[in-house]
Short mmCIF file of C-alpha atoms in Angstrom, two decimals:
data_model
loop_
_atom_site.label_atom_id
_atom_site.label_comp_id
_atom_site.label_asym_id
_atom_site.label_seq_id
_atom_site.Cartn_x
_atom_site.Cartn_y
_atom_site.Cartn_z
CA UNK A 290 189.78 164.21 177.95
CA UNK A 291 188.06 166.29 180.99
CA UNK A 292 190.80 166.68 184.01
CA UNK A 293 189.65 164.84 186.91
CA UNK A 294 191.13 165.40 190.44
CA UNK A 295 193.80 162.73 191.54
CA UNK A 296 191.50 162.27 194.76
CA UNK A 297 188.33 161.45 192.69
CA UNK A 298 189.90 159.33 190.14
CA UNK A 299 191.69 156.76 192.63
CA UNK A 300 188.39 156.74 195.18
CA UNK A 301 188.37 153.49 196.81
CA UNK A 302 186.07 151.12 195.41
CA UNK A 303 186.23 148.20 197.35
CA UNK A 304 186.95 147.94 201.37
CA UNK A 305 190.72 146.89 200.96
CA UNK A 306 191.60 150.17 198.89
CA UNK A 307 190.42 152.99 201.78
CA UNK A 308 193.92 154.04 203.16
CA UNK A 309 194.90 153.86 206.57
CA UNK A 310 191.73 152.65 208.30
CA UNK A 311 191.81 148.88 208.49
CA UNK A 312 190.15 149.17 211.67
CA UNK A 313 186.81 150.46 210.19
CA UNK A 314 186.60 148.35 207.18
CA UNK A 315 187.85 145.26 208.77
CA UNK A 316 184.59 145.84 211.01
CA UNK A 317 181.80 147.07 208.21
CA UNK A 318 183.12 144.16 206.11
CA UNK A 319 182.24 141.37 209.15
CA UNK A 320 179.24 143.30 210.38
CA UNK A 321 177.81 143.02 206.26
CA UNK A 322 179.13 139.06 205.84
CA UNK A 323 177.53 138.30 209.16
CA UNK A 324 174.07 140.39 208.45
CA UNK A 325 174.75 142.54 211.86
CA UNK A 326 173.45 145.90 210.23
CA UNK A 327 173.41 148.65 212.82
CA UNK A 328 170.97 151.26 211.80
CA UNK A 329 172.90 154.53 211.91
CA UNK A 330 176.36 155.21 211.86
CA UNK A 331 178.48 157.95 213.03
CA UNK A 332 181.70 158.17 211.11
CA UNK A 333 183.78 160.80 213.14
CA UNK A 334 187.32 162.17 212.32
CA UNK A 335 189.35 164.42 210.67
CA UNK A 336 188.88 165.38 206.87
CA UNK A 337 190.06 163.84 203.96
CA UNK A 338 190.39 160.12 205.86
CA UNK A 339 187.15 157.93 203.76
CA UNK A 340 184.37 159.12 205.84
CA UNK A 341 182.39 159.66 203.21
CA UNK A 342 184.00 156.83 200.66
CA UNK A 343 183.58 154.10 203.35
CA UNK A 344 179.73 155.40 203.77
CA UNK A 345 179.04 154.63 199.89
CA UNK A 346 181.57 151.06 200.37
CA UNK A 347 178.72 150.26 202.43
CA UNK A 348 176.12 151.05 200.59
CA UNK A 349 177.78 149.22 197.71
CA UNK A 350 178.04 146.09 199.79
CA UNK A 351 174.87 146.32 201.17
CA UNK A 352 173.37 146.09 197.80
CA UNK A 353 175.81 143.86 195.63
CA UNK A 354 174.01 141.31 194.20
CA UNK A 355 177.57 139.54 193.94
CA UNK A 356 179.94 140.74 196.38
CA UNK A 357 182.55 138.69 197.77
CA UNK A 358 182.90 136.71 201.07
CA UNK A 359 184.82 139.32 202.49
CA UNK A 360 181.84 141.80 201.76
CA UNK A 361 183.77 143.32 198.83
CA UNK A 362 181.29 144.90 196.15
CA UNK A 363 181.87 143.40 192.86
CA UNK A 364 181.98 147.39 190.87
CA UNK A 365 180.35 145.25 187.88
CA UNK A 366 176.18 144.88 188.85
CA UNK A 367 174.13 147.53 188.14
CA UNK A 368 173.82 148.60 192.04
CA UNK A 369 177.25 149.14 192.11
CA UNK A 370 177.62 150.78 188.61
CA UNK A 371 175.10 153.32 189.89
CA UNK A 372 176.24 154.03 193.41
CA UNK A 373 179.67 154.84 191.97
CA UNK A 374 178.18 157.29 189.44
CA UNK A 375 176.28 158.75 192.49
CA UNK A 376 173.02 157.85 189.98
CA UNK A 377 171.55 155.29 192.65
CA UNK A 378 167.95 155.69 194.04
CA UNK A 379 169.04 153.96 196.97
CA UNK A 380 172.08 155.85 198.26
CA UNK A 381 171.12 159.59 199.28
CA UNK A 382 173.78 161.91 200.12
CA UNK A 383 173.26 165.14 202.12
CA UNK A 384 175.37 167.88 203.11
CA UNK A 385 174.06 169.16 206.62
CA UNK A 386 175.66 172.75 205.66
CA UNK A 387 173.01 173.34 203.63
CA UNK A 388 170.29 170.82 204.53
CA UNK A 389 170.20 171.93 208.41
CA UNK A 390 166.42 172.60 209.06
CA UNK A 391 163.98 171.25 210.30
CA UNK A 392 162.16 171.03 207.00
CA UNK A 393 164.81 169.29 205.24
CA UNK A 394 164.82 166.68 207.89
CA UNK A 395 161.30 165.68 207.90
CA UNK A 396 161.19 165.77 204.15
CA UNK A 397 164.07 163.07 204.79
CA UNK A 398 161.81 161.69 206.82
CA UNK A 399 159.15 161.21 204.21
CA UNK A 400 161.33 159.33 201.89
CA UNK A 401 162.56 157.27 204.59
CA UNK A 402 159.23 155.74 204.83
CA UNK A 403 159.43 154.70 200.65
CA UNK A 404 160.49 151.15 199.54
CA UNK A 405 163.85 150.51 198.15
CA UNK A 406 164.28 150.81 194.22
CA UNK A 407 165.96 147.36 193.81
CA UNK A 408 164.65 144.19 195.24
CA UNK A 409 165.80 143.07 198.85
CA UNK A 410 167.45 146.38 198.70
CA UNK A 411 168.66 148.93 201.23
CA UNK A 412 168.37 152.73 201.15
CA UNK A 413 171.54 154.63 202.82
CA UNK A 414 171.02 157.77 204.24
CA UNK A 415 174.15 159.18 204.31
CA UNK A 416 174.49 162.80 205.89
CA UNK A 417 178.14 164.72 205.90
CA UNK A 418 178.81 167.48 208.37
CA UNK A 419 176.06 165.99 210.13
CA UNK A 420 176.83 168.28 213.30
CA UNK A 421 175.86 171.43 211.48
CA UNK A 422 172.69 170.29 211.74
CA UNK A 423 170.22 172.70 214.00
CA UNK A 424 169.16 171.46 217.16
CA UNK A 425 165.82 171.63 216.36
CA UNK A 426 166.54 169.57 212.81
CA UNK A 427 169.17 167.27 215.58
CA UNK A 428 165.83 166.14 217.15
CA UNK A 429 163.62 165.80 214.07
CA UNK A 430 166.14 163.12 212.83
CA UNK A 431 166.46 161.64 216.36
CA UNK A 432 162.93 160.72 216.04
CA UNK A 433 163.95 158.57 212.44
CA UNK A 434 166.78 157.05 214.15
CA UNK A 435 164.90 155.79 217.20
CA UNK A 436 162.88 153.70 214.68
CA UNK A 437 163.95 153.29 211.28
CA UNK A 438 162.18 150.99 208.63
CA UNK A 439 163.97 147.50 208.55
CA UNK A 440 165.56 148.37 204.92
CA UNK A 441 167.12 151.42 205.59
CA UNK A 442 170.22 152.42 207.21
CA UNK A 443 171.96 156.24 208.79
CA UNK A 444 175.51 156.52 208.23
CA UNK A 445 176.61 160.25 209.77
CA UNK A 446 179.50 161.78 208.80
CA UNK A 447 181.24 164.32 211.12
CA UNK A 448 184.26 166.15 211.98
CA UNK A 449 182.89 167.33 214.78
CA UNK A 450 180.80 164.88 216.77
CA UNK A 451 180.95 166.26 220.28
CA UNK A 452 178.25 169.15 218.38
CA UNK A 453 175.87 166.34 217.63
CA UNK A 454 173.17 165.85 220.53
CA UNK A 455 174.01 163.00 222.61
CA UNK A 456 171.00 161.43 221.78
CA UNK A 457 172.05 161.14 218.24
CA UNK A 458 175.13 159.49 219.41
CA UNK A 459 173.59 156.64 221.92
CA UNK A 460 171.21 155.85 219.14
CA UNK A 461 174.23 155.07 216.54
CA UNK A 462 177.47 152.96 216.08
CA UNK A 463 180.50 154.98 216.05
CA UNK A 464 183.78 154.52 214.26
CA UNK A 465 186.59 157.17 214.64
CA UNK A 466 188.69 157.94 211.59
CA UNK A 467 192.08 158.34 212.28
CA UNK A 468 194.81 160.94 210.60
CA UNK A 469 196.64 157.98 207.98
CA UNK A 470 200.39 157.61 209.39
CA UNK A 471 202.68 159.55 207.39
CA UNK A 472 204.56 156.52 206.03
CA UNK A 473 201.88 155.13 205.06
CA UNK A 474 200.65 158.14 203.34
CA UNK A 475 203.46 158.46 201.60
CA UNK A 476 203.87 154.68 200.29
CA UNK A 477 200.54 155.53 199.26
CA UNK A 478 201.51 158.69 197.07
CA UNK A 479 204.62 156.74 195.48
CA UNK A 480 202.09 154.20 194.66
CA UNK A 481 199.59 156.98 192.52
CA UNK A 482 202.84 158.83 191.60
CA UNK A 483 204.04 155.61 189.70
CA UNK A 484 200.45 154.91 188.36
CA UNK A 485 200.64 158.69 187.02
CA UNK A 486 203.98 158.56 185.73
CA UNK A 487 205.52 160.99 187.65
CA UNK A 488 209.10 160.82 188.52
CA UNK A 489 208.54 161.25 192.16
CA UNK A 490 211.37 161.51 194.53
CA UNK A 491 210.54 159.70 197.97
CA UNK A 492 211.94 163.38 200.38
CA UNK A 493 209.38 165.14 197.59
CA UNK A 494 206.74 163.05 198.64
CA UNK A 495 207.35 162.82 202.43
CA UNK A 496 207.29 166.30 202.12
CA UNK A 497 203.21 166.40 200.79
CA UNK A 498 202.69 163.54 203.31
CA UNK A 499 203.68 166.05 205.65
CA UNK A 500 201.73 168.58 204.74
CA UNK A 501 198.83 166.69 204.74
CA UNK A 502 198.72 166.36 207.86
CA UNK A 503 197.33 162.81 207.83
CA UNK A 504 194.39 163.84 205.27
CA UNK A 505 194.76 161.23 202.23
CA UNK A 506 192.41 164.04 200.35
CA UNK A 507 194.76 167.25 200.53
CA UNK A 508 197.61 164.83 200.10
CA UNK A 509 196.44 163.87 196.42
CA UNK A 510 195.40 167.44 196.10
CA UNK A 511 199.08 168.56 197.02
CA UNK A 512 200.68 165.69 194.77
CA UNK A 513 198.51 166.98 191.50
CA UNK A 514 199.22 170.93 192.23
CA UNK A 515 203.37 169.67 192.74
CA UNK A 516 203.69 167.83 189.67
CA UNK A 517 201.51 170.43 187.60
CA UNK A 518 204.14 172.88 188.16
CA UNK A 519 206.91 170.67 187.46
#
């Protein structure tokens, strides 16, 4: 069987399994029961804390022809099914690094305009390392955000977000990712350790918490490289 990265194969799949940032999903998960969509979204905070993971939960919820009442995707429809498997014509990831320029925004912008594949559906936009984008491409998107189509929705992802143009920012609802608390970063890596089969001693793993530096992402990453060379 192909190896798979610890940090892939335990991505959260539902709200209530993103570690560490209550605060965030508590919110999405109201603001999707209670049909109180923002357009755009500016997820800011360190690396390796569900930026990116709690973009696509959205997009899973958003689209979940049977998610719960707590705005929990089911992971059995076929929106969900294809949004995990990064296959979904409704869920569009870019990486600013590379898609920076003008050009690749208003080709964004041409899409934008398109319907939604699935009925009653909504297209997610979302864009990592969103401040690396130039300021001419900042204000290209600005003019998409200002006045998006009804069905379609910005989430930004961004280490950085002081680099974005303010503009950007007014025009979007921020949440701040925090660095997960080393206990519970830890309690967390006992938890996968035990799921793995590891025989995981708790200073061992306090130790990778540590390391971590609050960053559930190098965490696994450190766990898998420790118990490789065991």
């Amino acid at each position: 069987m192909e190896y798979q990265a610890l940090y892939r194969k335990y991505r959260p799949q539902r709200f209530d399994e993103v570690v560490g940032q209550d605060h965030v999903t508590h919110t999405l998960g109201r603001e999707v029961v209670d049909g109180k969509i923002a357009h755009a979204y500016l997820f800011a905070g360190p690396r390796g804390t569900g930026k990116t993971t709690s973009a696509r939960l959205l997009a899973k919820a958003l689209n979940c022809v049977n998610r719960t009442t707590e705005a929990e995707p089911c992971n059995a429809c076929d929106s969900c099914i294809d949004i995990a498997a990064g296959t979904s014509l409704d869920v569009i990831e870019l990486d600013a690094a590379s898609h920076n320029k003008v050009d690749d925004i208003r080709e964004m912008r041409i899409n934008v305009s398109t319907v939604a594949a699935g009925e009653n559906a909504r297209r997610v936009y979302i864009l990592d390392e969103a401040h690396m984008l130039s300021r001419a491409a900042g204000n290209a998107l600005l003019k998409t955000l200002e006045e998006p189509p009804s069905h379609v929705v910005f989430v930004l992802a961004t280490t950085e977000p002081y680099k974005l143009l303010d503009t950007i920012r007014s025009r979007a609802q921020r949440f701040d990712f925090h660095p997960v608390a080393h206990d519970v970063l830890a309690d967390y890596l006992a938890d996968i350790a035990r799921r793995e089969g590891f025989e995981a001693d708790s200073s061992a793993l306090a130790a990778v918490a540590t390391h971590a530096r609050g960053s559930v992402r190098d965490a696994m990453s450190l766990l898998a490289v420790s118990y490789t060379h065991l």
